[in-house]
Coordinates of C-alpha atoms in Angstrom, one line a residue:
M1 CA 56.8 63.7 62.3
Q2 CA 54.2 65.5 64.5
I3 CA 55.3 68.3 66.8
P4 CA 53.0 70.2 69.0
K5 CA 51.7 73.5 67.4
Q6 CA 52.4 75.4 70.5
L7 CA 56.4 74.7 70.1
W8 CA 56.8 75.7 66.6
Q9 CA 53.7 76.3 64.5
A10 CA 52.7 79.5 66.5
S11 CA 56.1 81.3 66.1
P12 CA 59.0 79.3 64.9
I13 CA 60.7 82.6 63.8
L14 CA 60.4 83.7 67.4
L15 CA 61.6 80.7 68.7
S16 CA 64.8 80.7 66.7
L17 CA 65.4 84.3 67.3
L18 CA 65.0 83.5 71.1
G19 CA 67.6 81.0 70.8
G20 CA 70.1 83.4 69.2
I21 CA 69.5 86.0 71.8
L22 CA 70.4 83.5 74.5
M23 CA 73.5 82.8 72.9
G24 CA 74.1 86.5 72.4
L25 CA 74.0 86.8 76.1
T26 CA 76.8 84.6 76.7
P27 CA 79.7 87.1 76.0
S28 CA 80.2 90.4 77.8
P29 CA 78.6 92.5 78.9
V30 CA 76.1 89.9 80.3
E31 CA 78.4 87.0 80.5
A32 CA 75.8 84.2 81.0
W33 CA 78.1 81.9 79.5
S34 CA 75.9 78.6 80.9
L35 CA 73.1 79.6 78.4
A36 CA 75.3 78.4 75.6
W37 CA 74.6 75.0 76.3
I38 CA 70.8 75.1 75.6
A39 CA 70.8 78.3 73.2
L40 CA 71.3 76.2 70.0
V41 CA 68.4 73.7 71.0
P42 CA 65.6 75.6 69.4
L43 CA 67.4 76.0 66.1
W44 CA 68.4 72.4 66.0
F45 CA 64.8 71.4 66.7
L46 CA 63.6 73.3 64.0
V47 CA 65.9 72.5 61.2
V48 CA 65.3 68.7 61.9
T49 CA 61.6 68.8 62.1
R50 CA 61.2 71.0 59.0
Q51 CA 61.9 69.9 55.5
S52 CA 61.9 73.1 53.7
L53 CA 65.1 74.5 52.9
R54 CA 63.4 78.2 52.7
Q55 CA 62.1 77.8 56.1
T56 CA 65.2 76.5 57.7
A57 CA 67.2 79.2 56.0
L58 CA 65.0 81.9 57.6
Y59 CA 65.4 80.3 61.0
G60 CA 69.0 80.2 60.6
F61 CA 68.8 83.7 59.6
C62 CA 67.0 84.7 62.7
W63 CA 69.1 82.8 65.2
G64 CA 72.2 84.2 63.7
I65 CA 70.7 87.9 63.7
G66 CA 69.9 87.3 67.5
Y67 CA 73.5 85.9 68.5
Q68 CA 75.6 88.1 66.2
G69 CA 73.7 91.3 66.4
L70 CA 73.7 91.2 70.2
A71 CA 77.1 89.9 70.7
L72 CA 78.7 92.3 68.2
F73 CA 76.6 95.6 69.3
W74 CA 79.6 97.1 70.7
I75 CA 80.8 98.1 67.3
T76 CA 78.2 100.9 67.3
G77 CA 80.4 102.4 70.0
V78 CA 82.4 104.2 67.1
H79 CA 79.6 106.6 66.9
P80 CA 79.8 109.6 67.3
M81 CA 83.0 110.3 65.2
D82 CA 82.4 114.3 65.5
W83 CA 86.1 114.3 66.8
M84 CA 87.2 113.1 63.3
G85 CA 85.1 115.9 61.6
V86 CA 82.5 113.3 60.6
P87 CA 78.7 114.8 60.9
W88 CA 76.5 113.2 63.6
L89 CA 74.1 111.6 61.1
A90 CA 77.0 110.4 58.8
S91 CA 78.7 109.0 61.8
L92 CA 75.5 107.2 62.9
A93 CA 75.1 105.6 59.3
I94 CA 78.7 104.5 59.3
A95 CA 78.3 102.9 62.9
L96 CA 75.1 101.2 61.8
F97 CA 76.5 100.0 58.5
C98 CA 79.5 98.3 60.3
W99 CA 77.0 96.7 62.7
V100 CA 74.7 95.3 60.1
F101 CA 77.4 94.2 57.8
I102 CA 79.4 92.2 60.3
T103 CA 76.2 90.8 61.7
L104 CA 75.1 89.6 58.5
W105 CA 78.6 88.0 57.8
G106 CA 78.3 86.0 60.9
T107 CA 74.8 85.1 60.2
I108 CA 75.7 83.6 56.8
L109 CA 77.5 81.0 58.7
V110 CA 74.3 79.9 60.6
V111 CA 72.0 79.9 57.7
L112 CA 74.6 77.6 55.9
W113 CA 74.7 75.2 58.8
A114 CA 70.8 75.3 58.9
V115 CA 70.2 74.6 55.2
G116 CA 73.0 71.9 55.3
M117 CA 71.4 70.0 58.3
T118 CA 68.0 70.2 56.6
A119 CA 69.1 68.8 53.5
F120 CA 71.2 66.0 55.1
N121 CA 68.4 65.1 57.3
S122 CA 66.0 64.9 54.3
L123 CA 68.4 62.6 52.8
L124 CA 68.5 60.3 55.9
N125 CA 64.7 60.2 55.9
R126 CA 64.4 59.3 52.3
Q127 CA 66.7 56.3 52.6
G128 CA 65.3 55.2 55.7
A129 CA 68.5 55.2 57.6
K130 CA 69.4 53.9 60.9
F131 CA 71.2 55.6 63.8
R132 CA 69.7 58.8 62.7
T133 CA 70.3 60.6 66.2
V134 CA 74.0 59.6 66.2
T135 CA 74.5 60.5 62.6
R136 CA 72.8 63.9 63.0
V137 CA 74.9 64.9 66.0
L138 CA 78.1 64.0 64.1
V139 CA 77.1 65.9 61.1
G140 CA 75.8 68.9 63.1
I141 CA 79.1 69.1 65.0
A142 CA 81.3 68.5 61.9
L143 CA 79.3 71.0 59.8
W144 CA 79.6 73.8 62.4
C145 CA 83.3 73.4 63.1
G146 CA 84.1 73.2 59.5
L147 CA 82.0 76.3 58.8
E148 CA 84.0 78.1 61.7
A149 CA 87.4 76.9 60.4
F150 CA 86.5 78.2 57.0
W151 CA 85.4 81.6 58.5
T152 CA 88.8 81.9 60.1
L153 CA 90.4 81.9 56.7
G154 CA 88.8 85.4 55.9
D155 CA 89.4 88.7 57.5
L156 CA 86.2 88.9 59.4
N157 CA 86.2 86.5 62.6
W158 CA 85.0 87.1 66.2
T159 CA 82.1 85.1 67.3
S160 CA 83.1 81.5 67.7
L161 CA 80.9 79.6 69.9
A162 CA 83.9 78.8 71.8
Y163 CA 84.3 82.4 72.9
T164 CA 80.9 82.3 74.7
Q165 CA 82.8 80.4 77.6
S166 CA 85.6 82.8 78.1
P167 CA 86.9 84.0 80.5
H168 CA 84.7 82.4 83.1
N169 CA 84.5 78.6 82.2
L170 CA 88.2 77.8 82.4
L171 CA 87.6 74.1 82.7
I172 CA 85.9 73.8 79.4
L173 CA 88.3 76.2 77.8
H174 CA 91.1 73.9 78.4
L175 CA 89.4 71.6 75.7
G176 CA 91.2 74.1 73.5
Q177 CA 94.7 72.7 74.2
I178 CA 93.2 69.6 72.2
S179 CA 92.3 71.1 68.9
G180 CA 92.0 74.8 69.4
P181 CA 88.7 76.6 69.9
F182 CA 87.0 74.1 67.8
T183 CA 87.1 71.5 70.5
V184 CA 85.1 73.9 72.7
T185 CA 82.9 74.5 69.7
A186 CA 82.2 70.7 69.0
A187 CA 81.4 70.4 72.9
V188 CA 78.8 73.2 72.7
V189 CA 77.2 71.9 69.7
A190 CA 77.2 68.2 70.9
V191 CA 75.4 68.9 74.1
N192 CA 72.8 71.2 72.3
G193 CA 72.2 68.6 69.8
L194 CA 71.6 65.8 72.1
I195 CA 69.2 68.0 74.1
A196 CA 67.2 68.9 70.8
E197 CA 67.2 65.2 69.9
A198 CA 65.6 64.3 73.2
G199 CA 63.0 66.8 72.7
I200 CA 62.4 65.5 69.2
S201 CA 62.0 62.1 70.5
Y202 CA 59.6 63.0 73.3
F203 CA 57.4 64.8 71.0
S204 CA 57.3 62.4 68.0
N205 CA 54.0 60.7 67.0
Q206 CA 54.8 57.3 68.5
N207 CA 54.3 55.1 71.6
K208 CA 54.7 57.6 74.4
R209 CA 56.3 55.1 76.7
V210 CA 59.0 54.2 73.9
T211 CA 59.5 57.7 73.0
G212 CA 59.8 58.9 76.6
S213 CA 62.3 56.2 77.3
N214 CA 64.3 57.3 74.1
A215 CA 64.1 61.1 75.2
K216 CA 65.4 60.3 78.6
Q217 CA 68.3 58.4 77.4
K218 CA 69.4 61.0 75.0
F219 CA 68.9 63.8 77.7
I220 CA 71.1 61.6 80.1
L221 CA 73.7 61.3 77.6
A222 CA 73.8 65.1 76.9
L223 CA 74.0 65.6 80.6
G224 CA 76.8 62.9 80.6
L225 CA 78.9 64.6 77.9
L226 CA 78.5 68.1 79.4
I227 CA 79.9 66.6 82.8
G228 CA 82.4 64.5 80.9
F229 CA 83.7 67.4 78.8
H230 CA 84.3 69.3 82.1
L231 CA 86.0 66.6 83.8
I232 CA 88.3 66.3 80.8
G233 CA 89.0 70.1 81.3
L234 CA 89.5 69.7 85.1
G235 CA 92.2 67.2 84.3
L236 CA 94.1 69.5 82.1
Y237 CA 93.4 72.5 84.3
S238 CA 94.6 70.6 87.4
R239 CA 98.1 69.9 85.9
P240 CA 100.8 72.1 87.9
L241 CA 102.6 74.7 86.1
I242 CA 106.5 73.9 86.1
Q243 CA 108.1 77.5 86.5
P244 CA 111.9 77.2 87.0
T245 CA 113.3 80.4 88.4
Q246 CA 115.6 80.7 85.3
A247 CA 112.6 81.1 83.1
A248 CA 111.0 84.2 85.0
F249 CA 111.5 87.8 84.1
K250 CA 109.7 90.8 85.5
V251 CA 107.7 92.9 82.9
G252 CA 105.7 96.1 83.3
I253 CA 102.7 97.4 81.5
I254 CA 101.7 101.0 80.7
Q255 CA 98.1 101.8 80.1
G256 CA 98.2 105.4 78.8
N257 CA 94.5 105.9 78.6
I258 CA 94.6 108.4 75.6
P259 CA 91.0 108.5 74.4
N260 CA 90.6 108.3 70.6
T261 CA 88.9 111.6 70.7
I262 CA 92.2 113.5 71.3
K263 CA 94.8 110.7 70.4
L264 CA 95.9 112.2 67.2
Y265 CA 95.6 115.9 68.2
Q266 CA 97.8 118.2 70.3
D267 CA 96.6 117.4 73.6
G268 CA 96.6 113.5 73.2
L269 CA 99.8 113.5 71.6
S270 CA 101.4 115.4 74.4
R271 CA 99.7 113.5 77.0
A272 CA 100.8 110.2 75.3
I273 CA 104.4 111.1 75.2
E274 CA 104.2 112.3 78.9
N275 CA 102.3 109.3 80.3
Y276 CA 104.6 106.6 78.6
T277 CA 107.7 108.6 79.5
N278 CA 106.6 108.7 83.1
G279 CA 105.1 105.4 83.1
Y280 CA 108.5 103.8 81.8
K281 CA 110.5 105.7 84.3
A282 CA 108.4 104.5 87.2
L283 CA 108.3 100.9 86.1
A284 CA 112.0 100.9 85.6
D285 CA 112.5 102.4 89.2
E286 CA 110.3 99.3 90.3
G287 CA 113.0 96.9 89.0
V288 CA 111.2 95.6 85.8
E289 CA 113.3 94.0 83.3
A290 CA 111.0 95.0 80.3
V291 CA 108.1 97.3 79.5
L292 CA 105.2 96.6 77.2
T293 CA 103.1 99.6 75.7
P294 CA 99.8 99.3 73.8
E295 CA 99.2 99.2 69.9
T296 CA 100.5 102.7 68.5
A297 CA 101.0 104.0 72.0
L298 CA 103.1 106.7 70.4
P299 CA 101.4 107.3 67.0
F300 CA 104.7 108.3 65.4
I301 CA 107.2 106.6 62.9
W302 CA 109.8 104.8 64.8
D303 CA 113.0 104.8 62.4
E304 CA 114.7 101.7 63.3
Q305 CA 117.8 102.4 61.1
V306 CA 118.7 105.5 63.5
N307 CA 116.7 104.3 66.2
Q308 CA 114.7 107.5 66.7
F309 CA 111.2 108.9 66.3
R310 CA 110.5 111.1 63.3
S311 CA 108.1 114.0 63.7
P312 CA 107.4 116.8 61.1
V313 CA 106.6 119.0 64.1
P314 CA 109.5 120.2 66.2
F315 CA 107.5 120.5 69.3
Y316 CA 106.8 116.7 69.3
Q317 CA 110.3 115.8 68.3
Y318 CA 111.7 117.7 71.3
K319 CA 109.3 115.6 73.5
L320 CA 110.0 112.3 71.7
D321 CA 113.7 112.9 72.1
R322 CA 113.1 113.3 75.8
F323 CA 111.4 109.9 75.7
K324 CA 114.3 108.3 73.9
E325 CA 116.7 109.9 76.6
A326 CA 114.5 108.2 79.4
I327 CA 115.3 104.9 77.7
L328 CA 119.0 105.4 77.7
D329 CA 119.0 106.8 81.3
K330 CA 117.0 103.8 82.8
G331 CA 118.5 101.1 80.5
V332 CA 115.3 98.7 80.6
L333 CA 114.1 97.0 77.4
L334 CA 111.0 98.5 75.9
W335 CA 108.4 96.8 73.7
L336 CA 107.0 100.0 71.8
G337 CA 103.7 100.2 69.9
A338 CA 104.3 102.7 67.1
F339 CA 104.2 102.9 63.2
G340 CA 107.0 101.5 61.0
E341 CA 107.7 101.8 57.6
K342 CA 107.8 99.3 54.7
G343 CA 108.5 100.7 51.4
D344 CA 106.1 103.6 50.8
S345 CA 103.6 102.3 53.3
L346 CA 103.2 102.5 57.2
T347 CA 103.0 99.3 59.3
N348 CA 101.4 98.9 62.8
S349 CA 104.2 97.5 64.7
L350 CA 105.8 96.4 68.0
F351 CA 109.4 97.1 68.3
T352 CA 111.9 95.6 70.7
I353 CA 114.1 98.4 71.9
T354 CA 117.0 97.7 74.3
G355 CA 118.2 99.9 77.1
T356 CA 120.9 101.2 74.8
G357 CA 118.3 102.6 72.3
E358 CA 119.0 99.9 69.7
T359 CA 116.0 98.3 67.9
I360 CA 116.8 94.5 68.0
S361 CA 113.5 93.1 66.5
R362 CA 110.2 94.3 64.9
Y363 CA 106.8 92.7 64.5
N364 CA 104.3 94.1 62.0
K365 CA 100.7 93.2 62.3
V366 CA 99.7 90.4 60.0
I367 CA 95.8 90.5 60.3
L368 CA 94.8 94.1 59.4
V369 CA 91.1 95.3 60.0
P370 CA 89.0 95.6 57.0
L371 CA 88.2 99.3 56.1
G372 CA 89.9 100.5 59.3
E373 CA 93.5 99.4 58.2
Y374 CA 93.2 98.4 54.7
I375 CA 90.5 98.6 52.0
P376 CA 89.5 95.3 50.4
F377 CA 89.7 95.2 46.6
E378 CA 91.3 98.5 47.0
E379 CA 91.8 98.9 43.0
L380 CA 88.0 98.7 42.7
L381 CA 86.7 100.2 45.9
G382 CA 89.7 102.6 47.1
S383 CA 88.5 105.9 45.7
L384 CA 84.9 105.3 47.0
I385 CA 86.1 104.3 50.4
D386 CA 88.2 107.2 50.7
R387 CA 85.4 109.5 49.9
L388 CA 83.2 107.8 52.4
S389 CA 85.4 107.0 55.4
P390 CA 87.2 109.1 57.5
L391 CA 90.0 106.5 58.3
D392 CA 93.2 106.2 56.7
A393 CA 93.2 102.6 55.9
H394 CA 96.3 102.2 54.0
L395 CA 98.6 100.3 56.3
A396 CA 100.8 97.2 54.9
A397 CA 100.4 93.9 56.6
G398 CA 103.3 91.9 58.1
Q399 CA 104.4 88.6 57.0
P400 CA 102.8 85.6 58.5
N401 CA 106.1 83.7 59.1
Q402 CA 107.8 86.6 61.4
Q403 CA 109.8 85.7 64.3
F404 CA 109.9 88.1 67.2
D405 CA 113.1 87.5 69.1
T406 CA 113.8 89.4 72.2
P407 CA 116.5 89.0 75.0
F408 CA 113.9 87.1 76.9
G409 CA 113.3 84.4 74.2
R410 CA 111.2 84.3 71.2
A411 CA 107.7 86.2 71.8
I412 CA 104.3 85.5 70.3
A413 CA 103.0 88.9 69.1
G414 CA 99.5 89.7 68.5
I415 CA 98.2 93.1 67.9
C416 CA 94.8 94.1 68.7
Y417 CA 92.2 92.2 66.1
E418 CA 94.7 89.3 65.7
S419 CA 93.6 87.9 69.2
A420 CA 90.5 86.4 67.3
F421 CA 92.6 84.3 65.3
A422 CA 93.6 81.3 67.3
Y423 CA 95.9 79.9 64.4
H424 CA 97.9 83.2 64.5
F425 CA 99.1 82.4 67.9
R426 CA 99.5 78.7 67.4
H427 CA 101.9 79.0 64.4
Q428 CA 104.1 81.4 66.6
A429 CA 104.2 79.0 69.5
A430 CA 105.0 76.1 67.2
R431 CA 108.0 78.2 65.9
G432 CA 109.3 78.5 69.5
G433 CA 107.4 81.4 71.1
E434 CA 107.7 81.3 74.8
F435 CA 105.2 83.9 75.9
I436 CA 102.4 86.0 74.6
L437 CA 102.6 90.0 74.1
S438 CA 99.3 91.3 73.2
A439 CA 99.1 95.1 72.4
S440 CA 95.9 96.6 71.5
N441 CA 94.1 100.1 71.4
N442 CA 90.4 99.3 72.2
A443 CA 89.6 102.9 72.7
H444 CA 87.2 102.9 69.8
Y445 CA 84.2 101.3 71.4
S446 CA 82.4 100.7 74.6
E447 CA 83.8 98.7 77.5
T448 CA 82.0 95.5 76.2
M449 CA 84.6 95.3 73.4
P450 CA 87.7 95.3 75.5
A451 CA 86.1 92.8 77.9
Q452 CA 85.5 90.5 74.8
H453 CA 89.0 91.2 73.7
H454 CA 90.4 89.9 77.0
A455 CA 88.3 86.8 76.6
Q456 CA 89.9 86.1 73.5
D457 CA 93.4 86.5 74.8
V458 CA 92.4 84.1 77.8
M459 CA 91.6 81.5 75.2
R460 CA 94.9 82.2 73.3
A461 CA 96.7 81.7 76.6
I462 CA 95.3 78.4 77.4
E463 CA 95.4 77.0 73.8
T464 CA 99.2 77.6 73.6
D465 CA 99.9 77.1 77.3
R466 CA 101.7 80.4 77.7
W467 CA 101.8 83.3 80.0
A468 CA 100.1 86.4 78.3
V469 CA 100.9 89.9 78.9
R470 CA 98.2 92.4 77.7
A471 CA 98.6 96.3 77.3
T472 CA 95.9 98.2 76.1
N473 CA 95.2 101.9 75.7
T474 CA 92.2 102.5 77.8
G475 CA 91.6 99.0 79.3
Y476 CA 91.5 96.1 79.9
S477 CA 95.3 95.4 80.3
G478 CA 96.2 92.2 82.1
I479 CA 98.3 89.4 83.1
V480 CA 97.0 85.9 82.2
D481 CA 98.6 82.5 83.2
P482 CA 98.6 79.5 81.0
H483 CA 95.7 78.1 83.0
G484 CA 93.6 81.2 81.7
R485 CA 93.5 82.6 85.3
T486 CA 93.7 86.6 85.2
L487 CA 96.3 87.5 87.7
W488 CA 95.7 91.1 87.2
L489 CA 93.0 93.2 85.1
S490 CA 93.3 97.0 84.8
G491 CA 90.3 99.3 85.0
I492 CA 88.7 100.9 82.3
N493 CA 89.3 104.5 81.0
T494 CA 92.2 105.0 83.6
Y495 CA 96.0 105.6 83.4
Q496 CA 97.7 102.7 85.1
I497 CA 101.0 100.9 85.3
H498 CA 101.7 97.5 86.6
A499 CA 104.6 95.1 87.3
A500 CA 104.4 91.4 87.4
T501 CA 106.6 88.1 87.0
V502 CA 105.8 85.9 84.1
Y503 CA 107.6 82.8 82.8
R504 CA 108.9 81.5 79.5
R505 CA 107.4 78.2 78.6
Q506 CA 108.5 75.7 75.7
T507 CA 105.6 73.0 76.2
Q508 CA 103.6 72.4 73.2
T509 CA 99.8 71.3 73.5
L510 CA 98.3 68.9 71.1
Y511 CA 96.7 72.1 69.4
V512 CA 100.2 73.6 68.8
R513 CA 101.7 70.4 67.5
W514 CA 98.7 69.2 65.3
G515 CA 96.6 72.3 64.8
N516 CA 92.9 71.8 64.1
W517 CA 93.0 67.9 63.7
L518 CA 89.6 67.6 65.4
T519 CA 87.4 69.2 62.5
P520 CA 88.7 66.7 59.5
T521 CA 88.4 63.8 62.0
L522 CA 84.8 64.7 62.7
I523 CA 84.1 65.2 59.1
G524 CA 85.4 61.8 58.5
L525 CA 83.3 60.3 61.4
A526 CA 80.1 61.8 60.1
I527 CA 80.8 60.4 56.7
L528 CA 81.4 57.0 58.1
A529 CA 78.2 57.3 60.2
F530 CA 76.2 58.1 57.4
I531 CA 77.6 55.1 55.3
V532 CA 76.9 52.8 58.3
S533 CA 73.2 54.3 58.7
R534 CA 72.4 53.4 55.3

């Protein structure tokens, strides 16, 4: 196949990098989500028109670096860490290492996809297969969705193609109710693939009248799919929310705004106790029935056996006792972010504390942040990481099958990083979770990260058809309805409290009932198409 030199021979590396950069502009801070529908076209074009696995691996690498590197640049916001006693240069080195590592980890997925597509296309060409376009598109979608599904089994996951559409394109995000974020990813890959196939047909070395007609048909099909996907989403989005009065309860959110630079020091600890005590009292006076605090809002151990904080410093213990007195005085249920105990280890937990001060349920964070909250391969790397890292990464993970029961029904709980794992929320919804409680810190990074985190929770609310209550330390806290509409969003780096009415729901979407059924279906269709094309 002959493709004009100006399109790929001059600088195919630059072309693939440009496509990745376009995809990297779709999430916050730019949020140019519409670019996702064309950003994969250059890479698809190159992997289909080149037969060298080494070349296409390089193109996939460049595209992945452009996307992952730009979308995840917010992680460099951990620098500087001088407040933790880390020298400036060492802090910069740690931040750059984290950025490079997670960028490369996500890029591996793209490289595998590019190599897989090239190998499969070579097989089609050698066998003179028919229906190549349909087969390639099906394989491309199935391969990308399969790789994303595999990536979610690990501990590093954030940049699914689906999140490029959140929180703005609510119509397409409603496809997540069908088979989770993989449905949105499949739609994005399908449209990009057909546009690329139209370009391949147009520039093929054949009769221009015929190839032009084929290209036009494929482009119209891509446009039709784009419109069709949005119409399906519109149908799901347009369904009214049935919200009986008896399912309602009024919840309050406290955004304490305790910067990480002071959070674990005297000023920060004192301010945290004061802000959360005053916020709790103010919300109780507004008539809320429950109050949600962020992840480790009060970074002390809550002893659920005696229903009291423990602090080795009498000064803090006095203040914490005053906080407990506020609960007993106001009598409003509290979802408290604090540390719990599990054997000899600590857990990052959310406790349900009644107005009488009794702890009736506890959720321990299941998906911990590598290096930040636990050390992978600790027996081999533990001593090395302890010397290099300023973080005490030794928390114990909670059990995946936890049930977080409250007086308002069973809750779906997610603490910070867990928002990126759709299956975590889906499993809890399938087990009877009626609303989402999302508690996060988000103070480590620039405001790009909390904006992307909010986008993740918008997707989880839509996929499970649940109301989501988000409490963060420094922003963005929010209230999201089951259609993904953000009814309230806090500012960044501000102390805020907010009260809102949310509703318990017991509906079950296709995704909640059947999980990611689409990916194995696509793989089966791709295999069938390959057999038929031969």
